[in-house]
Amino acid sequence: MEARTLLTIPPDITLYVLSFLPIPDLRSFSLIARQAHRCVVTHEDSIYHRAAILHKFTESQTSLEQAVQDEQIRSGWLVGVRGWKDFCRRWYVLEHNWNGHGEVCEGGYEGSASESITSFRIDDVQRTIITTSHDKGLVVHAMEDYRPLWGLSEDYVPRTRCEFSNGFLVFESKQHGLEIWRRSADVSHYQPNHASDHHITTPVPLGSPSAILASQSEAHEAASEAYQTAGHDDTSAIARLRGHFVPHAYIGKPHVHLPRISRICYPFLAIMSMSDPFSVCILDITSGELLDKVKMGGGPMVGSSPAFTLPLLSERVLMSLDITSTHLVLCLHAAIIVIRWHDRREDIVEGEEDERQMLVLGELDPPQVLLDNALRIFGTPDSPGDTGAIPVSYDCESHGALRIPGREAMKVLEILPPPASVLRRNHTALIRVGATIPPPCFVTVRFSPDGRHIAAVTAHGLFYLITDFHRVEHGQYFSQITQRIYMGDWLREIVWEHPRRLLIQTASEQYYLVNLDPSYHATSSCYKAPSKVPGFSRTSLPNLTIWHLRDISPSSAWRREQNSPLSGTQMTRTAIWTLFDFKMLYSDKGISIGSETTSASRRTDGAICYLSFTPGVHD
């Protein structure tokens, strides 16, 4: 049907037809004639509400207020939305930028370069950055100017990592347990045993094994004195408490002693301690109660070949773990184990045998054979339009960050099958009977935020993507639902904090952004689906795309100057955050800021830098 034909039919039918048009076509339709423009303006809310549903920006029957509120819980990028049209425009621009077709802002915080940061977390709700460092302890900074808002001294917070989820802050205590602190703004009035507006008692009741320690109360009083809020320009309670935390719980004996690995996914906290290296305790951080205790025992195995056997219990080295509301995943050097857990707080018996079923991903082939048979990534040649000077501008809203085209910050990569010659060689290779096969060397494993998928990486450079892993519980093998992609470098970390996007970090500090489906929101008319790859299942992930993040992937020469690998990466709804020398973002484009870049004689642990995908969102 031609666009002008829509103007000759009844209005209700016109509106129905428009509900199937993507946003770019709606714009084009409004420009064909004055009558079309009046039609769109008159029925603007109705048309763009349906467009929001069509593009999966929101669900049907959801009001604008609720749609905005759902996103405000995670980030403030929808503040001040003016109607459904503005709502759709912001979503469209943000997704367009994430897909490499728009612009990104690159910047950093010079003040963070003077710290020896060991870890950091982003609180998008309060627009703060939480850091732990060797010399300044734990400090909460304002995102707009990096000024300190609150903190705990270096004498109180050991040199450790911190975790943050839904207003709860977790870090290792000097008392050999884990401290849980809670965002002050979420507690109506900080009083012992007082229930907040969210019906969570802060701190947990006295007498509980997870009650706070006296040292936590003393540290809170010291922090309150050190960071006085009197005289604040904004007298609202939330503004005065911005970035502040209060002690909520302490997880120690009998649940944990000398924590080794922990993972928080609100409201659950999974911990393995050095005192019991073969069990994982799962607790409710809101109440401090022990929900389940999962052992790496000898339950029945499903999902892998019957010929595969797990190492002896004493030889099972846990590299990382993750948790959802139903499952726990354990990353061993030799295998991935998924176990369903249950809330058993009333009937946990110490010393009982744990015979629950284990979903096991194990490999029988040597790592080199796995690499040879995996898909692999290759850089695509730059188009003629990508050559020459890069258009760079300063973004005032991001305090001087560079605003550059997305294609310059993100290089799209091709995913190709292994050469036929390699496959033929592997099919004829002989493996000596009884030969010891080295393990795959798994390093990190993560659940997708919706709990459906699993991603893992190995020290040999393999990226495992397991889609809808629940199918293994119904009889399928992991080999049937797993894709392996060779990334060309040793892999170290996975950051998966968005349902369709994840970040892979290599041992040499290269960063790759993986988008499971760039066409999900159908925001780009110029999107081109990847070419068909033989042997690559396109049933559940038909549009998998990988980008190399050019500007925050440092050169090998710069890495050698640092004398140690950097760590700490986070991906929020609107940005990617990492530790990097932010001056390199500018010097690579011929721009000099402040002092000269770091030399080999001066070691730095990097500053907090970001790639923001919000350019144009608030225009």
Tab-separated table of N, CA and C in Angstrom, residues 39-49 82 84-85:
chain	number	residue	atom	x	y	z
A	39	CYS	N	-2.227	14.121	10.794
A	39	CYS	CA	-2.692	12.819	11.301
A	39	CYS	C	-1.774	12.307	12.408
A	40	VAL	N	-0.464	12.403	12.176
A	40	VAL	CA	0.500	11.917	13.163
A	40	VAL	C	0.473	12.783	14.415
A	41	VAL	N	0.392	14.108	14.242
A	41	VAL	CA	0.381	15.009	15.395
A	41	VAL	C	-0.892	14.816	16.216
A	42	THR	N	-2.036	14.683	15.550
A	42	THR	CA	-3.313	14.534	16.249
A	42	THR	C	-3.352	13.261	17.086
A	43	HIS	N	-2.823	12.180	16.531
A	43	HIS	CA	-2.884	10.880	17.214
A	43	HIS	C	-1.493	10.455	17.713
A	44	GLU	N	-0.671	11.422	18.083
A	44	GLU	CA	0.741	11.166	18.405
A	44	GLU	C	0.914	10.133	19.513
A	45	ASP	N	0.225	10.310	20.628
A	45	ASP	CA	0.393	9.381	21.758
A	45	ASP	C	0.010	7.959	21.374
A	46	SER	N	-1.123	7.824	20.682
A	46	SER	CA	-1.583	6.490	20.291
A	46	SER	C	-0.613	5.829	19.312
A	47	ILE	N	-0.130	6.591	18.327
A	47	ILE	CA	0.760	6.040	17.303
A	47	ILE	C	2.080	5.599	17.923
A	48	TYR	N	2.654	6.449	18.768
A	48	TYR	CA	3.976	6.115	19.316
A	48	TYR	C	3.895	5.127	20.476
A	49	HIS	N	2.734	5.034	21.127
A	49	HIS	CA	2.564	3.968	22.111
A	49	HIS	C	2.613	2.607	21.410
A	82	ARG	N	8.884	13.318	27.728
A	82	ARG	CA	7.676	14.088	27.399
A	82	ARG	C	6.834	13.311	26.399
A	84	TRP	N	4.883	9.664	24.691
A	84	TRP	CA	5.314	8.422	24.047
A	84	TRP	C	6.286	8.683	22.894
A	85	LYS	N	6.143	9.808	22.213
A	85	LYS	CA	7.050	10.096	21.102
A	85	LYS	C	8.478	10.290	21.609
